[in-house]
Coordinates of C-alpha atoms (C1' of nucleotides) in Angstrom, one line a residue:
Chain A
M298 CA 15.5 -31.7 -10.0
R299 CA 18.6 -31.3 -7.9
I300 CA 21.8 -30.0 -9.4
E301 CA 24.9 -30.1 -7.2
K302 CA 28.0 -28.1 -7.0
S303 CA 28.6 -28.1 -10.7
V304 CA 25.9 -25.5 -11.3
K305 CA 27.6 -22.1 -11.3
C306 CA 25.8 -19.6 -9.3
I307 CA 26.8 -16.3 -10.7
D308 CA 26.2 -13.7 -8.1
C309 CA 26.0 -15.6 -4.8
P310 CA 29.6 -15.0 -3.7
L311 CA 29.2 -11.4 -4.5
K312 CA 26.0 -10.7 -2.7
C313 CA 25.9 -13.0 0.3
D314 CA 27.3 -11.7 3.6
I315 CA 28.3 -15.1 4.6
Y316 CA 30.5 -15.5 1.5
L317 CA 32.1 -12.2 1.9
T318 CA 32.8 -12.8 5.5
A319 CA 34.1 -16.3 5.0
R320 CA 36.4 -15.1 2.3
E321 CA 37.7 -12.2 4.4
M322 CA 38.4 -14.7 7.2
G323 CA 40.0 -17.2 4.8
L324 CA 37.4 -19.7 5.7
E325 CA 35.9 -20.0 2.3
E326 CA 36.8 -23.6 2.1
M327 CA 34.9 -24.4 5.2
L328 CA 31.5 -23.6 3.6
E329 CA 31.4 -26.4 1.1
P330 CA 28.4 -24.8 -0.6
V331 CA 25.8 -27.0 -2.3
Y332 CA 23.7 -25.5 -5.0
I333 CA 20.2 -26.7 -5.2
F334 CA 17.5 -25.9 -7.7
Y335 CA 13.8 -25.9 -6.8
K336 CA 11.1 -26.0 -9.4
K337 CA 8.0 -23.8 -9.1
Y338 CA 5.7 -25.0 -6.3
E339 CA 8.4 -27.2 -4.8
S340 CA 8.8 -27.1 -1.0
I341 CA 12.2 -25.7 0.1
C342 CA 11.7 -26.5 3.8
R343 CA 8.9 -27.7 5.9
Q344 CA 7.6 -26.4 9.3
G345 CA 8.6 -28.7 12.1
S346 CA 11.4 -30.5 10.4
K347 CA 15.0 -30.4 11.6
I348 CA 17.1 -27.5 10.3
K349 CA 20.3 -29.1 8.8
N350 CA 21.6 -26.2 6.8
A351 CA 21.3 -22.5 6.1
T352 CA 19.8 -21.8 2.7
I353 CA 20.4 -18.7 0.8
L354 CA 18.0 -17.8 -2.0
I355 CA 20.0 -16.8 -5.0
Q356 CA 17.4 -16.5 -7.8
G357 CA 13.6 -16.6 -7.8
N358 CA 10.9 -15.8 -5.3
A359 CA 9.6 -18.0 -2.5
K360 CA 6.9 -17.7 0.2
M361 CA 7.6 -18.2 3.9
F362 CA 4.5 -19.3 5.7
V363 CA 3.2 -20.9 8.9
S364 CA 0.3 -23.4 8.9
G365 CA -1.9 -24.2 11.8
H366 CA -3.4 -27.6 12.4
C367 CA -6.3 -26.3 10.4
S368 CA -5.6 -26.1 6.7
R369 CA -5.3 -22.3 6.3
N370 CA -1.8 -20.8 6.0
I371 CA -0.5 -17.4 6.9
I372 CA 2.2 -16.0 4.6
L373 CA 4.8 -14.2 6.7
N374 CA 7.1 -13.0 4.0
I375 CA 7.9 -13.2 0.3
L376 CA 11.6 -14.1 0.0
I377 CA 13.8 -12.6 -2.7
P378 CA 17.4 -13.2 -3.7
S379 CA 19.9 -12.9 -0.9
N380 CA 17.4 -13.8 1.8
Y381 CA 18.3 -16.5 4.3
I382 CA 16.2 -19.5 5.3
G383 CA 16.9 -21.4 8.5
L384 CA 18.6 -18.7 10.5
T385 CA 16.6 -19.6 13.6
S386 CA 18.8 -22.6 14.3
V387 CA 21.5 -20.1 15.5
Y388 CA 18.9 -18.9 18.0
G389 CA 18.3 -22.3 19.6
L390 CA 15.3 -23.4 17.5
P391 CA 16.4 -26.7 16.0
D392 CA 13.2 -27.1 13.9
Y393 CA 11.9 -24.8 11.2
P394 CA 9.2 -22.7 12.7
Y395 CA 7.8 -22.0 9.2
S396 CA 7.7 -23.6 5.7
V397 CA 9.1 -22.1 2.5
S398 CA 8.0 -23.0 -1.0
A399 CA 9.1 -21.8 -4.4
L400 CA 6.8 -19.3 -6.1
E401 CA 8.8 -19.7 -9.3
D402 CA 11.9 -21.7 -10.2
C403 CA 14.4 -21.0 -7.4
H404 CA 18.2 -21.3 -7.2
T405 CA 19.5 -21.7 -3.7
C406 CA 22.8 -22.3 -2.1
Q407 CA 23.1 -24.3 1.1
I408 CA 25.8 -24.5 3.7
E409 CA 26.1 -26.7 6.8
N410 CA 24.8 -25.3 10.0
E411 CA 28.0 -25.9 11.7
A412 CA 29.9 -23.7 9.2
L413 CA 27.3 -20.9 9.7
E414 CA 27.6 -21.2 13.4
Q415 CA 31.4 -21.1 13.4
I416 CA 31.5 -18.0 11.3
Y417 CA 28.8 -16.5 13.4
L418 CA 30.8 -17.1 16.6
Q419 CA 34.1 -16.1 15.1
N420 CA 33.1 -12.9 13.4
Q421 CA 31.4 -10.1 15.3
H422 CA 30.6 -8.2 12.2
F423 CA 28.7 -11.2 10.7
M424 CA 27.1 -11.9 14.0
K425 CA 25.7 -8.4 14.1
L426 CA 24.4 -8.7 10.6
L427 CA 22.6 -11.9 11.4
N428 CA 21.3 -10.6 14.7
H429 CA 19.9 -7.5 13.1
A430 CA 18.3 -9.6 10.3
F431 CA 16.7 -11.7 13.0
G432 CA 15.7 -8.8 15.1
S433 CA 13.9 -7.0 12.3
S434 CA 12.1 -10.1 11.3
V435 CA 10.8 -10.2 14.8
A436 CA 9.7 -6.6 14.6
A437 CA 7.9 -7.5 11.3
I438 CA 6.0 -10.4 12.9
M439 CA 4.9 -8.3 15.8
N440 CA 3.7 -5.7 13.4
K441 CA 1.8 -8.5 11.6
L442 CA 0.2 -9.6 14.8
I443 CA -1.2 -6.2 15.3
S444 CA -2.3 -5.7 11.7
L445 CA -4.1 -9.0 11.4
N446 CA -6.0 -8.3 14.6
Q447 CA -6.8 -4.7 14.4
K448 CA -7.1 -3.7 10.8
Q449 CA -10.0 -4.7 8.6
I450 CA -9.6 -6.2 5.1
R451 CA -9.2 -3.0 3.2
G452 CA -6.4 -1.9 5.5
R453 CA -4.7 -5.3 5.4
V454 CA -4.9 -5.6 1.6
A455 CA -3.5 -2.0 1.3
E456 CA -0.7 -3.0 3.7
S457 CA 0.2 -6.1 1.7
L458 CA 0.3 -4.1 -1.5
L459 CA 2.6 -1.5 0.1
Y460 CA 4.7 -4.3 1.4
L461 CA 5.1 -5.8 -2.1
S462 CA 5.8 -2.4 -3.6
R463 CA 8.6 -1.9 -1.1
L464 CA 9.9 -5.4 -1.7
Y465 CA 10.1 -4.9 -5.4
D466 CA 11.1 -1.3 -5.0
S467 CA 8.5 0.0 -7.4
N468 CA 4.9 1.3 -7.6
S469 CA 4.3 -1.0 -10.5
F470 CA 5.0 -4.7 -10.2
K471 CA 3.9 -8.1 -11.2
L472 CA 2.4 -10.3 -8.5
S473 CA 4.4 -13.4 -7.9
I474 CA 1.4 -14.8 -5.9
T475 CA -2.1 -15.8 -6.6
R476 CA -5.1 -14.0 -5.2
R477 CA -5.5 -16.8 -2.7
E478 CA -1.9 -16.2 -1.6
L479 CA -2.4 -12.4 -1.4
G480 CA -5.2 -13.3 0.9
E481 CA -2.9 -15.6 3.0
L482 CA -0.5 -12.7 3.2
S483 CA -3.2 -10.6 4.8
A484 CA -5.0 -13.5 6.5
I485 CA -8.2 -13.1 4.7
S486 CA -10.2 -15.2 2.3
E487 CA -9.5 -15.2 -1.4
E488 CA -13.0 -13.8 -2.2
N489 CA -12.7 -10.9 0.2
T490 CA -9.2 -10.2 -1.2
V491 CA -10.6 -9.9 -4.7
R492 CA -13.4 -7.7 -3.4
A493 CA -11.0 -5.4 -1.7
L494 CA -8.8 -5.2 -4.8
T495 CA -11.8 -4.4 -7.0
E496 CA -12.9 -1.7 -4.6
L497 CA -9.5 -0.1 -4.6
R498 CA -9.4 -0.2 -8.4
N499 CA -12.8 1.4 -8.7
E500 CA -11.7 4.2 -6.4
E501 CA -8.7 4.6 -8.7
I502 CA -6.2 4.1 -5.9
I503 CA -4.6 1.2 -7.7
G504 CA -4.6 -0.2 -11.2
I505 CA -5.0 -3.9 -11.9
D506 CA -4.4 -5.9 -15.1
G507 CA -4.3 -9.5 -14.2
R508 CA -1.2 -10.1 -12.1
N509 CA 0.1 -6.6 -12.8
I510 CA -0.5 -4.0 -10.1
V511 CA 0.1 -0.3 -10.2
L512 CA -0.2 1.8 -7.0
K513 CA -1.6 5.0 -8.3
D514 CA -2.2 6.8 -5.1
T515 CA 0.2 5.5 -2.5
E516 CA -0.7 8.5 -0.2
T517 CA -4.3 7.3 0.1
L518 CA -3.3 3.7 0.2
S519 CA -1.0 4.4 3.2
R520 CA -3.8 6.2 4.9
I521 CA -6.1 3.2 4.3
S522 CA -3.5 0.8 5.6
M523 CA -3.1 2.8 8.8
N524 CA -6.8 2.8 9.6
C525 CA -8.3 0.3 11.9
Chain B
M162 CA 8.4 5.8 43.7
R163 CA 12.0 5.1 42.7
I164 CA 14.5 3.7 45.1
E165 CA 18.0 3.5 43.9
K166 CA 21.0 1.2 44.7
S167 CA 20.4 1.3 48.4
V168 CA 17.5 -1.1 48.0
K169 CA 18.9 -4.6 48.6
C170 CA 17.6 -7.0 46.1
I171 CA 17.9 -10.4 47.8
D172 CA 17.9 -13.0 45.1
C173 CA 18.8 -11.1 41.9
P174 CA 22.5 -12.0 41.9
L175 CA 21.7 -15.6 42.5
K176 CA 19.1 -16.0 39.8
C177 CA 20.1 -13.8 36.9
D178 CA 22.3 -15.3 34.2
I179 CA 23.9 -12.0 33.6
Y180 CA 25.1 -11.6 37.2
L181 CA 26.4 -15.1 37.3
T182 CA 28.2 -14.6 34.1
A183 CA 29.6 -11.2 35.0
R184 CA 30.9 -12.6 38.3
E185 CA 32.5 -15.5 36.6
M186 CA 34.2 -13.1 34.3
G187 CA 35.2 -10.8 37.0
L188 CA 33.2 -8.1 35.4
E189 CA 30.8 -7.6 38.3
E190 CA 31.9 -4.0 38.8
M191 CA 31.0 -3.2 35.2
L192 CA 27.3 -3.8 35.6
E193 CA 26.6 -0.9 38.0
P194 CA 23.1 -2.2 38.7
V195 CA 20.3 0.2 39.6
Y196 CA 17.4 -1.2 41.5
I197 CA 14.1 0.3 40.6
F198 CA 10.7 -0.3 42.1
Y199 CA 7.5 0.0 40.2
K200 CA 4.1 0.4 41.8
K201 CA 1.2 -1.7 40.5
Y202 CA -0.1 -0.3 37.2
E203 CA 3.1 1.7 36.6
S204 CA 4.6 1.5 33.1
I205 CA 8.0 -0.1 33.1
C206 CA 8.8 0.6 29.4
R207 CA 6.8 2.0 26.5
Q208 CA 6.6 0.8 23.0
G209 CA 8.5 3.0 20.6
S210 CA 10.8 4.6 23.2
K211 CA 14.6 4.2 23.1
I212 CA 16.0 1.2 25.0
K213 CA 18.6 2.5 27.3
N214 CA 19.1 -0.4 29.6
A215 CA 18.3 -4.1 30.1
T216 CA 15.8 -4.6 32.9
I217 CA 15.5 -7.8 34.9
L218 CA 12.3 -8.5 36.7
I219 CA 13.2 -9.5 40.2
Q220 CA 9.8 -9.6 42.0
G221 CA 6.2 -9.3 40.9
N222 CA 4.4 -9.9 37.7
A223 CA 4.2 -7.6 34.7
K224 CA 2.5 -7.7 31.3
M225 CA 4.3 -7.3 28.0
F226 CA 1.9 -6.0 25.3
V227 CA 1.8 -4.3 21.9
S228 CA -0.7 -1.6 21.1
G229 CA -1.8 -0.6 17.6
H230 CA -2.7 2.9 16.7
C231 CA -6.2 1.9 17.7
S232 CA -6.8 1.6 21.4
R233 CA -6.9 -2.2 21.8
N234 CA -3.8 -4.0 23.1
I235 CA -2.6 -7.5 22.6
I236 CA -0.8 -9.0 25.6
L237 CA 2.2 -11.1 24.4
N238 CA 3.4 -12.5 27.7
I239 CA 3.1 -12.3 31.4
L240 CA 6.5 -11.7 32.8
I241 CA 7.6 -13.3 36.0
P242 CA 10.8 -12.9 38.1
S243 CA 14.1 -13.5 36.3
N244 CA 12.6 -12.5 32.9
Y245 CA 14.4 -9.9 30.8
I246 CA 12.9 -6.7 29.3
G247 CA 14.7 -4.9 26.5
L248 CA 16.7 -7.8 25.1
T249 CA 15.9 -6.7 21.5
S250 CA 18.5 -3.9 21.6
V251 CA 21.1 -6.6 21.2
Y252 CA 19.4 -7.6 18.0
G253 CA 19.5 -4.2 16.4
L254 CA 16.2 -2.8 17.5
P255 CA 17.0 0.4 19.3
D256 CA 13.4 1.0 20.3
Y257 CA 11.1 -1.1 22.5
P258 CA 8.8 -3.0 20.1
Y259 CA 6.4 -3.6 23.1
S260 CA 5.3 -2.0 26.3
V261 CA 5.6 -3.5 29.8
S262 CA 3.6 -2.5 32.8
A263 CA 3.4 -3.8 36.3
L264 CA 0.5 -6.0 37.3
E265 CA 1.5 -5.7 40.9
D266 CA 4.3 -4.0 42.8
C267 CA 7.5 -4.9 40.9
H268 CA 11.1 -4.9 41.9
T269 CA 13.5 -4.6 38.9
C270 CA 17.2 -4.4 38.4
Q271 CA 18.6 -2.4 35.5
I272 CA 22.0 -2.4 33.8
E273 CA 23.4 -0.3 31.1
N274 CA 22.9 -1.6 27.5
E275 CA 26.7 -1.3 26.9
A276 CA 27.5 -3.6 29.8
L277 CA 25.0 -6.1 28.6
E278 CA 26.4 -6.0 25.1
Q279 CA 30.0 -6.3 26.3
I280 CA 29.2 -9.4 28.3
Y281 CA 27.1 -10.7 25.4
L282 CA 30.1 -10.3 23.0
Q283 CA 32.7 -11.6 25.4
N284 CA 31.0 -14.6 26.7
Q285 CA 29.7 -17.3 24.3
H286 CA 27.8 -19.1 27.0
F287 CA 25.8 -16.0 27.9
M288 CA 25.4 -15.2 24.3
K289 CA 23.8 -18.6 23.7
L290 CA 21.5 -18.1 26.7
L291 CA 20.3 -14.8 25.3
N292 CA 20.0 -16.0 21.8
H293 CA 17.9 -19.0 22.9
A294 CA 15.7 -16.8 25.0
F295 CA 15.1 -14.5 22.1
G296 CA 14.6 -17.4 19.7
S297 CA 12.0 -19.1 21.8
S298 CA 10.1 -15.8 22.3
V299 CA 10.0 -15.6 18.5
A300 CA 8.6 -19.1 18.3
A301 CA 6.0 -18.1 20.9
I302 CA 4.9 -15.0 18.8
M303 CA 4.6 -17.1 15.7
N304 CA 2.4 -19.5 17.6
K305 CA 0.3 -16.6 18.8
L306 CA -0.1 -15.4 15.2
I307 CA -1.6 -18.7 14.2
S308 CA -3.7 -19.1 17.3
L309 CA -5.3 -15.6 17.1
N310 CA -6.1 -16.2 13.5
Q311 CA -7.3 -19.7 13.4
K312 CA -8.8 -20.6 16.7
Q313 CA -12.1 -19.4 18.0
I314 CA -12.7 -17.9 21.4
R315 CA -13.1 -21.1 23.4
G316 CA -9.9 -22.4 22.0
R317 CA -8.1 -19.1 22.6
V318 CA -9.3 -18.8 26.2
A319 CA -8.4 -22.5 26.8
E320 CA -4.9 -21.8 25.4
S321 CA -4.5 -18.8 27.7
L322 CA -5.5 -20.7 30.7
L323 CA -3.1 -23.5 29.9
Y324 CA -0.4 -20.9 29.3
L325 CA -1.0 -19.4 32.7
S326 CA -1.0 -22.8 34.3
R327 CA 2.3 -23.6 32.8
L328 CA 3.7 -20.2 33.8
Y329 CA 2.7 -20.6 37.4
D330 CA 3.5 -24.3 37.2
S331 CA 0.2 -25.4 38.8
N332 CA -3.4 -26.4 37.8
S333 CA -4.7 -24.1 40.4
F334 CA -3.6 -20.4 40.4
K335 CA -4.7 -16.9 41.1
L336 CA -5.1 -14.7 38.1
S337 CA -2.7 -11.7 38.2
I338 CA -4.8 -10.1 35.4
T339 CA -8.3 -8.8 35.0
R340 CA -10.9 -10.4 32.7
R341 CA -10.3 -7.6 30.2
E342 CA -6.6 -8.5 30.3
L343 CA -7.3 -12.2 29.9
G344 CA -9.2 -11.1 26.8
E345 CA -6.2 -9.0 25.6
L346 CA -4.0 -12.1 26.1
S347 CA -6.4 -14.0 23.7
A348 CA -7.2 -11.0 21.6
I349 CA -11.0 -11.1 22.3
S350 CA -13.4 -8.8 24.0
E351 CA -13.8 -8.8 27.8
E352 CA -17.4 -9.9 27.5
N353 CA -16.7 -12.9 25.3
T354 CA -13.9 -13.8 27.6
V355 CA -16.3 -14.0 30.5
R356 CA -18.8 -16.0 28.5
A357 CA -16.1 -18.5 27.5
L358 CA -15.0 -18.8 31.1
T359 CA -18.6 -19.3 32.3
E360 CA -19.1 -21.9 29.6
L361 CA -16.0 -23.9 30.6
R362 CA -17.1 -23.7 34.3
N363 CA -20.6 -25.0 33.5
E364 CA -19.0 -27.9 31.6
E365 CA -16.9 -28.5 34.8
I366 CA -13.7 -28.2 32.8
I367 CA -12.5 -25.4 35.1
G368 CA -13.4 -24.0 38.4
I369 CA -13.7 -20.3 39.0
D370 CA -13.8 -18.4 42.3
G371 CA -13.2 -14.7 41.5
R372 CA -9.6 -14.5 40.4
N373 CA -8.8 -18.1 41.5
I374 CA -8.9 -20.6 38.7
V375 CA -8.6 -24.4 38.9
L376 CA -8.1 -26.4 35.8
K377 CA -10.1 -29.5 36.5
D378 CA -9.9 -31.3 33.2
T379 CA -6.7 -30.3 31.5
E380 CA -7.1 -33.2 29.0
T381 CA -10.3 -31.7 27.6
L382 CA -9.0 -28.2 27.9
S383 CA -6.0 -29.1 25.7
R384 CA -8.3 -30.7 23.2
I385 CA -10.4 -27.5 23.1
S386 CA -7.3 -25.4 22.7
M387 CA -6.2 -27.5 19.7
N388 CA -9.5 -27.2 17.9
C389 CA -9.9 -24.5 15.3
Chain C
dT126 C1' -8.3 -27.2 -31.1
dT127 C1' -10.4 -28.7 -27.6
dG128 C1' -11.2 -29.5 -23.1
dC129 C1' -9.4 -29.6 -18.5
dG130 C1' -7.8 -27.6 -14.2
dA131 C1' -6.2 -23.7 -11.8
dC132 C1' -7.2 -19.1 -11.0
dA133 C1' -10.4 -15.1 -10.7
dT134 C1' -14.7 -12.8 -9.9
dT135 C1' -19.4 -11.7 -8.1
dG136 C1' -23.5 -12.3 -5.4
dA137 C1' -26.1 -14.5 -1.6
dT138 C1' -26.1 -16.3 2.9
dA139 C1' -24.4 -17.6 7.5
dT140 C1' -22.0 -16.7 11.7
dA141 C1' -18.4 -15.7 15.1
dG142 C1' -17.5 -12.2 17.7
dA143 C1' -17.8 -7.1 18.7
dT144 C1' -20.4 -3.7 20.6
dC145 C1' -24.0 -1.7 23.4
dA146 C1' -26.7 -1.6 27.6
dA147 C1' -28.0 -2.6 32.1
dC148 C1' -26.8 -4.5 36.2
dT149 C1' -24.1 -6.7 40.2
dT150 C1' -20.0 -7.3 42.8
dT151 C1' -15.6 -6.0 44.4
dT152 C1' -12.0 -2.8 45.3
dT153 C1' -10.2 1.6 46.2
dT154 C1' -10.2 6.0 48.0
dA155 C1' -11.5 10.0 50.6
Chain D
dT152 C1' -17.3 3.7 56.6
dA153 C1' -19.5 5.7 52.8
dA154 C1' -19.1 6.8 48.2
dA155 C1' -17.0 6.3 43.9
dA156 C1' -14.5 3.7 40.7
dA157 C1' -13.2 -0.4 38.7
dA158 C1' -14.1 -5.1 37.7
dG159 C1' -17.2 -8.7 36.4
dT160 C1' -21.5 -10.6 34.4
dT161 C1' -25.5 -11.4 31.2
dG162 C1' -28.6 -10.5 27.4
dA163 C1' -29.7 -8.3 22.9
dT164 C1' -28.2 -6.5 18.7
dC165 C1' -25.1 -5.5 14.9
dT166 C1' -21.5 -6.2 11.6
dA167 C1' -17.3 -7.7 9.4
dT168 C1' -15.8 -11.5 7.3
dA169 C1' -16.1 -16.4 6.1
dT170 C1' -18.4 -19.6 3.4
dC171 C1' -21.2 -21.3 -0.3
dA172 C1' -22.5 -21.3 -5.0
dA173 C1' -22.2 -20.1 -9.7
dT174 C1' -19.8 -18.4 -13.4
dG175 C1' -16.0 -16.5 -16.1
dT176 C1' -11.2 -16.5 -17.8
dC177 C1' -6.7 -18.1 -18.8
dG178 C1' -2.9 -21.2 -19.9
dC179 C1' -1.6 -25.6 -21.0
dA180 C1' -1.5 -30.5 -22.4
dA181 C1' -3.5 -34.2 -25.1

DNA sequence: TTGCGACATTGATATAGATCAACTTTTTTA
DNA sequence: TAAAAAAGTTGATCTATATCAATGTCGCAA
């Protein structure tokens, strides 16, 4: 399953801040990137294990989730190309506070933690980029904390759909996740997720065709997502 | 209510990392600290407003909380002396993502954001301190996300009590918060908080005398807090 | 092509926790 | 010090959502 350096990763050096920065700094050699391919469903990193390298998602979608002692997971984020995994080690958390697994075949690029940290410390521009990325993920989690506690299922499903629409930058998109996972993104049961979707479809606020979703009335959907 | 520089703040320069660091760097003058006193119940900062300075809590307890559009709040943390408020501006969040208000009379010390940022950028040791503080607060929030979603009230109240016990570093402590606030810390209603407390007292796991709490059987309490 | 497993859907039922109401106790204020 | 306000407590009821159960649908491997 694992293909090393030999795999050419087309757009990684173009898109990733860390590559751009390293190149600017003439530190490109330092990175020693390792390209790793993950099959659909494969685990990219596991909550609680040591963070050994920073991973950049190059191709494919993945889910970032936390799991309690009890079986049920909460999906924090859907990761898309150019997203980082394992940032938190820079912020003094040596273990992954979340798990990530591939929703489809994923190409990733991994670099040593030390390299990341060196560039972080030596380049203020890059440091700010990373800090801001981390900062906004915190804001997102706080928002989630509120949503999951104060909104009811319709609102939470509406919010998840709007999140996905923003993520894929379109009102019409194909779900990369199952109904159960859409539930985990909103912290509700699979059954109630389906019920909420059906309801929204019957009210002609969204269109559903299997995994294909169309947001017909984002205005109303936003209003629903704001309601408690 | 506000007393400026003239107020001597006894232990701030000794305890706060930022003072120690600034002094080491010979940048003490740069800080221009302003000492501000908040009466019990007063708001120290408000969610959504611009962060203009970093605040260090010198004396007294405060609550850090997020509020949805709907009335109910969730308390994230109880702040104790030497805790920072407004760190997030360093991480690219110009607005407070939370509110803080005084649970009792609070002495604080405020310094300009620019000064904080300068020291942050110029001193790697301080940067790491701040990064780690921020990182662990993120870990704490993630933990809360799970707890509030997967545990039931007994478990959440048990967890809150253990949190307070760790915070005050004793099995016997005086609550700085009301029952309603203890509920907000666990995201449950005041009534159910009281019921859970009474239950735990009847089972002789804790002792209650008004605001005074004794954790009699932390073993069992931990087990309860782990259960889903 | 058939049958199996994962995914999706719908209805019925159970329940954790919110809310409402009434009351007591403590704290604050005038 | 009295009166008012805030905090704390307990019981009864309601409701949002989980859970259980049954069934349908789709894609894929033998």
